[in-house]
Coordinates of C-alpha atoms in Angstrom, one line a residue:
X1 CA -1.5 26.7 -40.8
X2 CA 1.1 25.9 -38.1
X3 CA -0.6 25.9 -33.7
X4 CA 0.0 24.1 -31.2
X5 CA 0.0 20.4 -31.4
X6 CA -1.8 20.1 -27.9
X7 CA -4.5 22.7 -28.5
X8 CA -5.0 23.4 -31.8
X9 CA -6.6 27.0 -32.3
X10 CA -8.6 26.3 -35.9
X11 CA -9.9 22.5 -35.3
X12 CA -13.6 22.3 -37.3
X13 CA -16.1 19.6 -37.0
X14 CA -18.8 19.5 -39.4
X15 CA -18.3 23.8 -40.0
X16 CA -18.4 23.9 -36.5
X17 CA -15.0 25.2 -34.5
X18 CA -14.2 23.1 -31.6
X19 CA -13.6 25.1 -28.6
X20 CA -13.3 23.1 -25.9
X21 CA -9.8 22.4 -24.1
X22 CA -8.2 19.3 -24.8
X23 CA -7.9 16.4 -22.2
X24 CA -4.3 15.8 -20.9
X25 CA -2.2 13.2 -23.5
X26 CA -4.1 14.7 -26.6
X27 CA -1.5 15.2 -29.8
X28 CA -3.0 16.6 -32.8
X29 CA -0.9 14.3 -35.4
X30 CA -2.7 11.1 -33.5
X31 CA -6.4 12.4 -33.5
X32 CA -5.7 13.4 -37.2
X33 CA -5.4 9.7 -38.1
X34 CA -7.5 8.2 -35.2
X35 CA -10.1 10.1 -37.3
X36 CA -9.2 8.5 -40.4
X37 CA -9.3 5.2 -38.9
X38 CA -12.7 5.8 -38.0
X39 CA -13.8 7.3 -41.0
X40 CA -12.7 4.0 -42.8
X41 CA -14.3 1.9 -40.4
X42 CA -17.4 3.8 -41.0
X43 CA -17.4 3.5 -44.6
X44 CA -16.8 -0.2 -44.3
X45 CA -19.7 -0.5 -42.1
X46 CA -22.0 1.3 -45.1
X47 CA -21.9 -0.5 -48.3
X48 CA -18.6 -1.1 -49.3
X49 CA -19.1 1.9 -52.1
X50 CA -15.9 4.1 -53.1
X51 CA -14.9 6.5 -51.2
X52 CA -12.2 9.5 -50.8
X53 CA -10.4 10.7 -47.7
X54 CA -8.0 13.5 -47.8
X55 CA -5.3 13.0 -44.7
X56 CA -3.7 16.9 -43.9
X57 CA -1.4 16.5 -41.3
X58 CA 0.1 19.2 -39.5
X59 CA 3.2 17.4 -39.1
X60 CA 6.0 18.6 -39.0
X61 CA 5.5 22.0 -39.3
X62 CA 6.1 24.5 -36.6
X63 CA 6.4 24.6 -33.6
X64 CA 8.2 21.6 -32.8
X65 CA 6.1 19.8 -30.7
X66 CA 6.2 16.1 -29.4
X67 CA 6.2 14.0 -26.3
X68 CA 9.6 13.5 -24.4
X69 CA 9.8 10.0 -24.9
X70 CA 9.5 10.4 -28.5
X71 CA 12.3 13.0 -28.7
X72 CA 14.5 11.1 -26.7
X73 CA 15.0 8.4 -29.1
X74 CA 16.9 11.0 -31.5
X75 CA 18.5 12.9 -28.8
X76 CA 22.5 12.9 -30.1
X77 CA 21.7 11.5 -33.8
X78 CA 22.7 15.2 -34.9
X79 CA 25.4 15.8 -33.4
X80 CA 27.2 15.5 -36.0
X81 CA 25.6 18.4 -38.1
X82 CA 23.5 19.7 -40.8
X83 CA 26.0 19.5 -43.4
X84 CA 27.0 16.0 -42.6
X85 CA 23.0 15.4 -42.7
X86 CA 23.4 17.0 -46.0
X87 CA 26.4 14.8 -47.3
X88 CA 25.0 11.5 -46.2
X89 CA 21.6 12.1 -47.2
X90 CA 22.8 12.8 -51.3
X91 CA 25.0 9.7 -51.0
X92 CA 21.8 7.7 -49.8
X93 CA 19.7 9.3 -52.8
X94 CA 22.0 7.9 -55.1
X95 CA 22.8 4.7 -53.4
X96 CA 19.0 4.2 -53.4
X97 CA 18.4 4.7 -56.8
X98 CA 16.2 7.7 -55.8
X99 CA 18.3 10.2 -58.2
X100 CA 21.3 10.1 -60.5
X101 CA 24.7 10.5 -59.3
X102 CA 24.5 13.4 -62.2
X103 CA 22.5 15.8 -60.0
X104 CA 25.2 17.3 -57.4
X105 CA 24.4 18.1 -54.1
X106 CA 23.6 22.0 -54.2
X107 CA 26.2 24.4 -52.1
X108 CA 25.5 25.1 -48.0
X109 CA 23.3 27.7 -48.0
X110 CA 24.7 31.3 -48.1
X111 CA 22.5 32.3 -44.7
X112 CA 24.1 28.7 -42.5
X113 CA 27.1 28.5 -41.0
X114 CA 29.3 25.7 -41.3
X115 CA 28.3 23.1 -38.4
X116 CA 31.5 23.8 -36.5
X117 CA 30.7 27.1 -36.5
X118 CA 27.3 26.5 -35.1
X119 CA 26.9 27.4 -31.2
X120 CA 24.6 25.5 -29.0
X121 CA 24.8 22.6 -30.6
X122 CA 23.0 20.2 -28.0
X123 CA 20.3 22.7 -28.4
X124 CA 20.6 22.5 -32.2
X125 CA 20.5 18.1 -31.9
X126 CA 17.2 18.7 -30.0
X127 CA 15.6 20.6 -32.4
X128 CA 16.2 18.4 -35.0
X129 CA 15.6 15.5 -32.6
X130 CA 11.9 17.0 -32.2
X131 CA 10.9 17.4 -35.9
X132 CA 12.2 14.0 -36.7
X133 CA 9.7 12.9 -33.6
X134 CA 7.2 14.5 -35.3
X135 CA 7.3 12.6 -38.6
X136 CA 8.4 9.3 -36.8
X137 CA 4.2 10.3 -34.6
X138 CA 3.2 10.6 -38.1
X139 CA 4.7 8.0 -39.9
X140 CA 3.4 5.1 -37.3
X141 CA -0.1 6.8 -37.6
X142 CA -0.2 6.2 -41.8
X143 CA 0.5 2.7 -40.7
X144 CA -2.4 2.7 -38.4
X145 CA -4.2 4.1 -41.4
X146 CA -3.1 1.3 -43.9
X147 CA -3.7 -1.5 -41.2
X148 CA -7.7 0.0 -40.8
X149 CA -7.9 -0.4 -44.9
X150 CA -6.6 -4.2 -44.7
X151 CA -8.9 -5.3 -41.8
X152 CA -11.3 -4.0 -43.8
X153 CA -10.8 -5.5 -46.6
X154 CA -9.6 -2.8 -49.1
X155 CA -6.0 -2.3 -48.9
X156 CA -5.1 -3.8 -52.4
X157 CA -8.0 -1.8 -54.0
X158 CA -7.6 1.3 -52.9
X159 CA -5.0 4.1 -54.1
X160 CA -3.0 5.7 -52.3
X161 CA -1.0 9.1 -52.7
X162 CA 1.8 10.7 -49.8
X163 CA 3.5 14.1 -50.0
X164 CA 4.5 16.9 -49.1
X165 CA 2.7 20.5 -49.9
X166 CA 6.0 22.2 -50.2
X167 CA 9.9 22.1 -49.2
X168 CA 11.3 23.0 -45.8
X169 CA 10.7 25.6 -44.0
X170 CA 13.6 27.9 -42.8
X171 CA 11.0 30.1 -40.9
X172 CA 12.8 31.3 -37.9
X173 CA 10.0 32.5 -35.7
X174 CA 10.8 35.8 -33.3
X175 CA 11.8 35.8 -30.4
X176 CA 9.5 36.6 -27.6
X177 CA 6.6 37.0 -29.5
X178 CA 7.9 40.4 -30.1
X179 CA 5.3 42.8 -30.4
X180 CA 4.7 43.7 -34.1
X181 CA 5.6 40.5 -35.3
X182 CA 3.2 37.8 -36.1
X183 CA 4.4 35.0 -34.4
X184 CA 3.2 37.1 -30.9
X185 CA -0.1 36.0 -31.9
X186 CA 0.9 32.3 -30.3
X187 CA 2.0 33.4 -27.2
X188 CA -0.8 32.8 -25.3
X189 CA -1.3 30.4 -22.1
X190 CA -1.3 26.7 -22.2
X191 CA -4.1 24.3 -21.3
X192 CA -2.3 24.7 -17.4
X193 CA -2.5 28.8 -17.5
X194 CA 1.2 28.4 -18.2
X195 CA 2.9 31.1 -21.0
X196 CA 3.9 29.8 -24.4
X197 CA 7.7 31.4 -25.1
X198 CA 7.7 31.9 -28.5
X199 CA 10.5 31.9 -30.4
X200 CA 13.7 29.8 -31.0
X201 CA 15.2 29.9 -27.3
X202 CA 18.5 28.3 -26.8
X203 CA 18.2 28.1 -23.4
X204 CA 14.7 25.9 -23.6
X205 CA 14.4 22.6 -24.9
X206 CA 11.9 22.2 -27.6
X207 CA 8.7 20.0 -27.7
X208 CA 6.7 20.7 -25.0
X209 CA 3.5 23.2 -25.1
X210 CA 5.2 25.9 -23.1
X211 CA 7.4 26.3 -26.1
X212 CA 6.9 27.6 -29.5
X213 CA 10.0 27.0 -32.1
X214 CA 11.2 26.2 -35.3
X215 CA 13.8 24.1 -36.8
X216 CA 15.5 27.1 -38.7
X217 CA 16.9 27.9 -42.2
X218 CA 20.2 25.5 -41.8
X219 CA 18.5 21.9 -40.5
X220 CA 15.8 23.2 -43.3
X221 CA 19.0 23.1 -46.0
X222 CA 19.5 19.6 -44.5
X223 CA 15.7 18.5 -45.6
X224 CA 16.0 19.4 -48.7
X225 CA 18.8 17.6 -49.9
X226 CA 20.1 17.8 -52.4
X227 CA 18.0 21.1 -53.3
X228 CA 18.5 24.7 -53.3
X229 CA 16.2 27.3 -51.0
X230 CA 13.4 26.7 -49.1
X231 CA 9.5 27.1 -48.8
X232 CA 8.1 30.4 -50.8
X233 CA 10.6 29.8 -52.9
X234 CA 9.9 28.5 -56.4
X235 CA 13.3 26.7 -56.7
X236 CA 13.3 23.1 -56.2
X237 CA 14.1 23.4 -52.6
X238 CA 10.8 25.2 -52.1
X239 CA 8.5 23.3 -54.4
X240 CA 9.5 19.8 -55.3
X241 CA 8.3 17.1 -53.4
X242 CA 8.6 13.2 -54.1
X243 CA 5.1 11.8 -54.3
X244 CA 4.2 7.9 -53.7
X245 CA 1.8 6.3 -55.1
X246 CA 0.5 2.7 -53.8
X247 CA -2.0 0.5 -55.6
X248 CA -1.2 -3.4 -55.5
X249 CA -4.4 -4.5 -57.4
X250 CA -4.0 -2.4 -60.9
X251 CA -0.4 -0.8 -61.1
X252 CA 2.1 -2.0 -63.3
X253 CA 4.0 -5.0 -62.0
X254 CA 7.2 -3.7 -63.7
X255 CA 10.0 -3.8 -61.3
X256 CA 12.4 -1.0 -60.9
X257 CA 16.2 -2.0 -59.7
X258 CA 18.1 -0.4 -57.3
X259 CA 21.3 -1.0 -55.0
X260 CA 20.4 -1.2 -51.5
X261 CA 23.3 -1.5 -49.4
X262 CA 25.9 -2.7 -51.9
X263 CA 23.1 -5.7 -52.9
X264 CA 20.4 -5.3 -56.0
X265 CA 16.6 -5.4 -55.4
X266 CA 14.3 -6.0 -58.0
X267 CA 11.5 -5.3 -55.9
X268 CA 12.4 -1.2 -54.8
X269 CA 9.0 -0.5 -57.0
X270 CA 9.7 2.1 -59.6
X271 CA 10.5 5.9 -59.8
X272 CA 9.4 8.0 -62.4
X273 CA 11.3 11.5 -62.6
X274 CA 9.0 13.3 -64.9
X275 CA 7.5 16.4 -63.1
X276 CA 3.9 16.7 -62.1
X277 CA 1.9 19.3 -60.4
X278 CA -1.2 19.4 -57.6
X279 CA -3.9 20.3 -60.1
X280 CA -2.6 17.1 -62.1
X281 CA -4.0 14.7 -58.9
X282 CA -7.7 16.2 -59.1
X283 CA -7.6 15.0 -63.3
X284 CA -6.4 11.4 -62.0
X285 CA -8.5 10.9 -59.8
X286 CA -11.1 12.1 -62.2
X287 CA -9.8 9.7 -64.6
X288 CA -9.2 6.6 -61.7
X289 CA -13.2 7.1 -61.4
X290 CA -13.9 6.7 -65.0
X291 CA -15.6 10.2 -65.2
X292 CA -14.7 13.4 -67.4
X293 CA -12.2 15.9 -66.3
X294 CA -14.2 19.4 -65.2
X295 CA -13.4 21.3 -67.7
X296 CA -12.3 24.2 -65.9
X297 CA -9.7 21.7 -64.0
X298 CA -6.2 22.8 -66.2
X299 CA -4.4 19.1 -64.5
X300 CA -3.8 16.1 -66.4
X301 CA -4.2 12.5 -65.3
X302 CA -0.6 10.5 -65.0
X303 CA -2.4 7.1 -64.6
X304 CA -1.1 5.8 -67.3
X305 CA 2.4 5.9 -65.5
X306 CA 0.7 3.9 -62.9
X307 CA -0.1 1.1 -65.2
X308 CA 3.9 0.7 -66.1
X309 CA 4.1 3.5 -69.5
X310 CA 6.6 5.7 -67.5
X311 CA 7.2 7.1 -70.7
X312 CA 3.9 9.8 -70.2
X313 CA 4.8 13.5 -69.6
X314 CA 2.7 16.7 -68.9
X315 CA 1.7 17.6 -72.6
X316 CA 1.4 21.5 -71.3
X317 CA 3.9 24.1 -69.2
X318 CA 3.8 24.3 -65.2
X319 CA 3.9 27.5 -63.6
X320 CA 4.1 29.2 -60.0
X321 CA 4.5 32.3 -58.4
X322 CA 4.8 32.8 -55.1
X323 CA 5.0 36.3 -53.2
X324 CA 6.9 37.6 -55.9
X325 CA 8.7 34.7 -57.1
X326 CA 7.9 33.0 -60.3
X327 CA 8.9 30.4 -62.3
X328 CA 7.6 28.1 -65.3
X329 CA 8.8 24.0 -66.2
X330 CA 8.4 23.2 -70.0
X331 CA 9.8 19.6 -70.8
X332 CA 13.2 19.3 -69.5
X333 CA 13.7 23.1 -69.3
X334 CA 13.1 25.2 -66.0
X335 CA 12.8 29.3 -66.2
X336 CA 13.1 30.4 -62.6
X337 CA 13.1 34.3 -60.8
X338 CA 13.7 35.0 -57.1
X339 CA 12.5 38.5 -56.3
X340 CA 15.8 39.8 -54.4
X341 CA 14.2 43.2 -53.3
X342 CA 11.2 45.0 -52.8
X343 CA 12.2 46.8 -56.1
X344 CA 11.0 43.3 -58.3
X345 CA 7.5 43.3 -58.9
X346 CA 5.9 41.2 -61.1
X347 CA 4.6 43.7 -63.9
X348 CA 5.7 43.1 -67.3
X349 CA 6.8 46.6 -67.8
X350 CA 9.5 45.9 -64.4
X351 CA 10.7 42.9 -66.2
X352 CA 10.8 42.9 -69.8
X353 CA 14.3 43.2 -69.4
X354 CA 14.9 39.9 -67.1
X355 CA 16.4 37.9 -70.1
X356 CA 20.0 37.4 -68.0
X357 CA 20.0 39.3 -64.9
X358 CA 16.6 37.8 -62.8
X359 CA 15.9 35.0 -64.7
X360 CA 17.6 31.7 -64.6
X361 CA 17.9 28.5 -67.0
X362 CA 18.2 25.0 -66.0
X363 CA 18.0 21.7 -67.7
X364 CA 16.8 19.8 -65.3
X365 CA 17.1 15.9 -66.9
X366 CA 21.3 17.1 -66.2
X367 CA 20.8 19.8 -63.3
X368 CA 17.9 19.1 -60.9
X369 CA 19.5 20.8 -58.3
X370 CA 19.7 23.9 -60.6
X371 CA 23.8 24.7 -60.3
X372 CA 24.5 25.8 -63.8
X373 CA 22.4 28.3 -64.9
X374 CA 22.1 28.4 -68.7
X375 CA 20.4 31.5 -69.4
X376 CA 23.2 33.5 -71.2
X377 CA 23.8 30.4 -73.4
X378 CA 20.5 29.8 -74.4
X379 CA 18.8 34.1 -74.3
X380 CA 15.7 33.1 -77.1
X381 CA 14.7 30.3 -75.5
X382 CA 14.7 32.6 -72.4
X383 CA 12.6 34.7 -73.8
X384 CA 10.1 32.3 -75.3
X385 CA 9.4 30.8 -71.3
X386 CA 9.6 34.3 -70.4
X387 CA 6.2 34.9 -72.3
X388 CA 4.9 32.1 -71.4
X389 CA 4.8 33.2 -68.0
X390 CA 3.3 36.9 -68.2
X391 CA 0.7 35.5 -71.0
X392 CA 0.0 32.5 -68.0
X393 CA 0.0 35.4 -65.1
X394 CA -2.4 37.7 -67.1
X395 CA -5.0 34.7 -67.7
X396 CA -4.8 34.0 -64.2
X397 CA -5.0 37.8 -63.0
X398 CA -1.5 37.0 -61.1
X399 CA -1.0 40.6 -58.9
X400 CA 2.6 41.9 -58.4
X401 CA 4.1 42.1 -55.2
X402 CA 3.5 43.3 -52.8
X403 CA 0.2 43.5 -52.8
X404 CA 0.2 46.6 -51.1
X405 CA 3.0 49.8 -51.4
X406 CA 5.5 49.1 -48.4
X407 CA 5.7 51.8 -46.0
X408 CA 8.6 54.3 -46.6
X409 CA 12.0 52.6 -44.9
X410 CA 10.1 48.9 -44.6
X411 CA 11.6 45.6 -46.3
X412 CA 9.9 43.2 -47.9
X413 CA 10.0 40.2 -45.6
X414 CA 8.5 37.7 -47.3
X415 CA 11.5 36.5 -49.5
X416 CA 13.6 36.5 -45.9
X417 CA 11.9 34.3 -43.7
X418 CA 15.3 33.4 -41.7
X419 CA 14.8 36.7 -40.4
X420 CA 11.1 36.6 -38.9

């Protein structure tokens, strides 16, 4: 989970937890990949067999933490606002190639004001300034990574997957640490005996380790253009990610052209828009190694799209629930529920009912960004994902939410994380 990027509180080495404080000019997203560097060194040392390594940044989740020098090259690139972030970003999509000019840009959130609106704004372009230093810290260290596997010798041969683990987050962190709230559990002293403030502070600016922050539900609308919600939620917003996949010896050499600035490219490489899920990585790599797929592992391999037939789909549903939340992708069709109250639970009994008001219908070949719900149009096939679900939740032993009865006069927080 999220800590501080200049002393990490849950670093392990070899099951051991590393205690001691960290020297002056350490940042955790570059010892992350200085020890990938070395682990690929190492292996090249040995003799040259396979080998897997599993990158997990922290970056860029909370707090937004980065060195000055590194924020100031964004300072003022935001002052023009989230939802002209929001606009430009669609456009580029499209202009890219990335997604159809069919899917429309989903509505501002309900919970973000209009930029105008907004008040400290310089405040606002710092924040954003800071998480886009933090993926800039990341994305030059996954370069240092892919220049260790060339001097090595085993760029072209090795595969390579990038993503995300979820959509943005629109955590908005308490102030002050405020006692009975979890984020007081970072408030502690930095590696100077200084106090952490924790919380989104207007009147501090973010990145250093005296501060603790977040970037907020509305610059967390911006990331997920062109998408609806955020992270916990099972709407795109929450769980779609794009995924690359590199491998110049044995993937396809079919070309995939786009517009890039008003001029064609034939070699943009190729995107594939057919939906996959984390389970289904485990099966190719399974399959990439020329061994049989566990079988108690429920993914299935999409190499084949990697050797040019873009034309392979998941043969079986994908489902998730999350805190409540649940949803279930079968072909082109997406069955979707976000638990409003602390009423919803996810019992069958609660639910059976859910064919219009809960549940909602997308076709997501025309409406990726999930705008036109077609549940009242379409009630049996509704019904049919519906069962698919619960029989999927009761294999799996999926518990209702909460987990545990909510005192008397408590919300359920969990489904309102701009309010933390």
């Amino acid at each position: 989970g999220g800590g501080s990027y200049y002393q990490p509180p849950s670093l392990v080495r070899d099951d051991e937890v590393v205690k001691e404080v960290m020297p002056k000019g350490f940042y955790y997203t570059d010892a992350i990949n200085d020890e990938a560097c070395d682990f690929i060194d190492s292996m090249s040392e040995s003799d040259q067999k396979p080998f897997f390594m599993y990158v997990a940044h922290c970056a860029p989740h909370w707090p937004l933490h980065a060195p000055k020098d590194e924020i100031d090259k964004y300072r003022g690139k935001y002052m023009h606002g989230w939802d002209k972030v929001r606009e430009d970003r669609h456009s580029k999509l499209i202009q890219q190639g990335l997604i159809p000019s069919t899917w429309k840009c989903s509505p501002r959130d309900e919970h973000s004001p209009p930029w105008e609106n907004a008040p400290n704004k310089e405040w606002e372009d710092a924040r954003m300034a800071t998480y886009a230093a933090q993926v800039t810290i990341m994305d030059h260290g996954v370069g240092r990574i892919l220049n260790a596997l060339r001097r090595n010798g085993v760029y072209d041969n090795t595969v390579i997957f990038f993503m995300s683990d979820n959509g943005g987050c629109a955590e908005y962190l308490k102030e002050n640490g405020e006692e009975g709230h979890w984020p007081e559990f970072y408030g502690g002293l930095t590696r100077e005996g200084q106090q952490i403030q924790v919380g989104n502070l207007p009147n501090l600016n973010p990145g250093g380790d005296e501060t603790f922050m977040s970037y907020d539900l509305p610059w967390s609308n911006a990331s997920n253009t062109p998408f609806r919600l955020f992270k916990s939620f099972v709407h795109e917003g929450g769980i779609s990610t794009p995924f690359v996949v590199h491998w110049p010896s044995a993937m396809s050499s079919t070309k995939h052209s786009a517009r890039i600035n008003n001029e064609r490219s034939d070699d943009y490489g190729r995107v594939c828009h057919s939906p996959w899920v984390m389970m289904d990585i485990v099966a190719t790599c399974c399959d990439l190694a020329g061994v049989p797929v566990p079988d108690h592992v429920e993914g299935e391999s999409f190499l084949p799209i990697l050797h040019g037939n873009d034309d392979t789909t998941r043969t079986k549903p994908i489902f998730w629930e999350h805190q409540g939340n649940r949803a279930v992708r079968d072909g082109q069709w997406k069955l979707v529920y976000k638990r409003w109250d602390s009423e919803n639970t996810c019992d069958e009994q609660n639910n059976k009912d859910d064919v219009i008001h809960g549940w909602e219908l997308y076709n997501m070949e025309e409406d990726r960004t999930e705008l036109h719900n077609l549940a009242t149009q379409h009630q049996e096939r509704v019904q049919r994902m519906e069962q698919l679900w619960f029989e999927w939740a009761t294999r799996v032993g999926v518990k209702s939410w909460p987990l545990k009865p909510l005192p008397e006069g408590e919300k359920d927080w969990s489904n309102l994380p701009w309010m933390w």
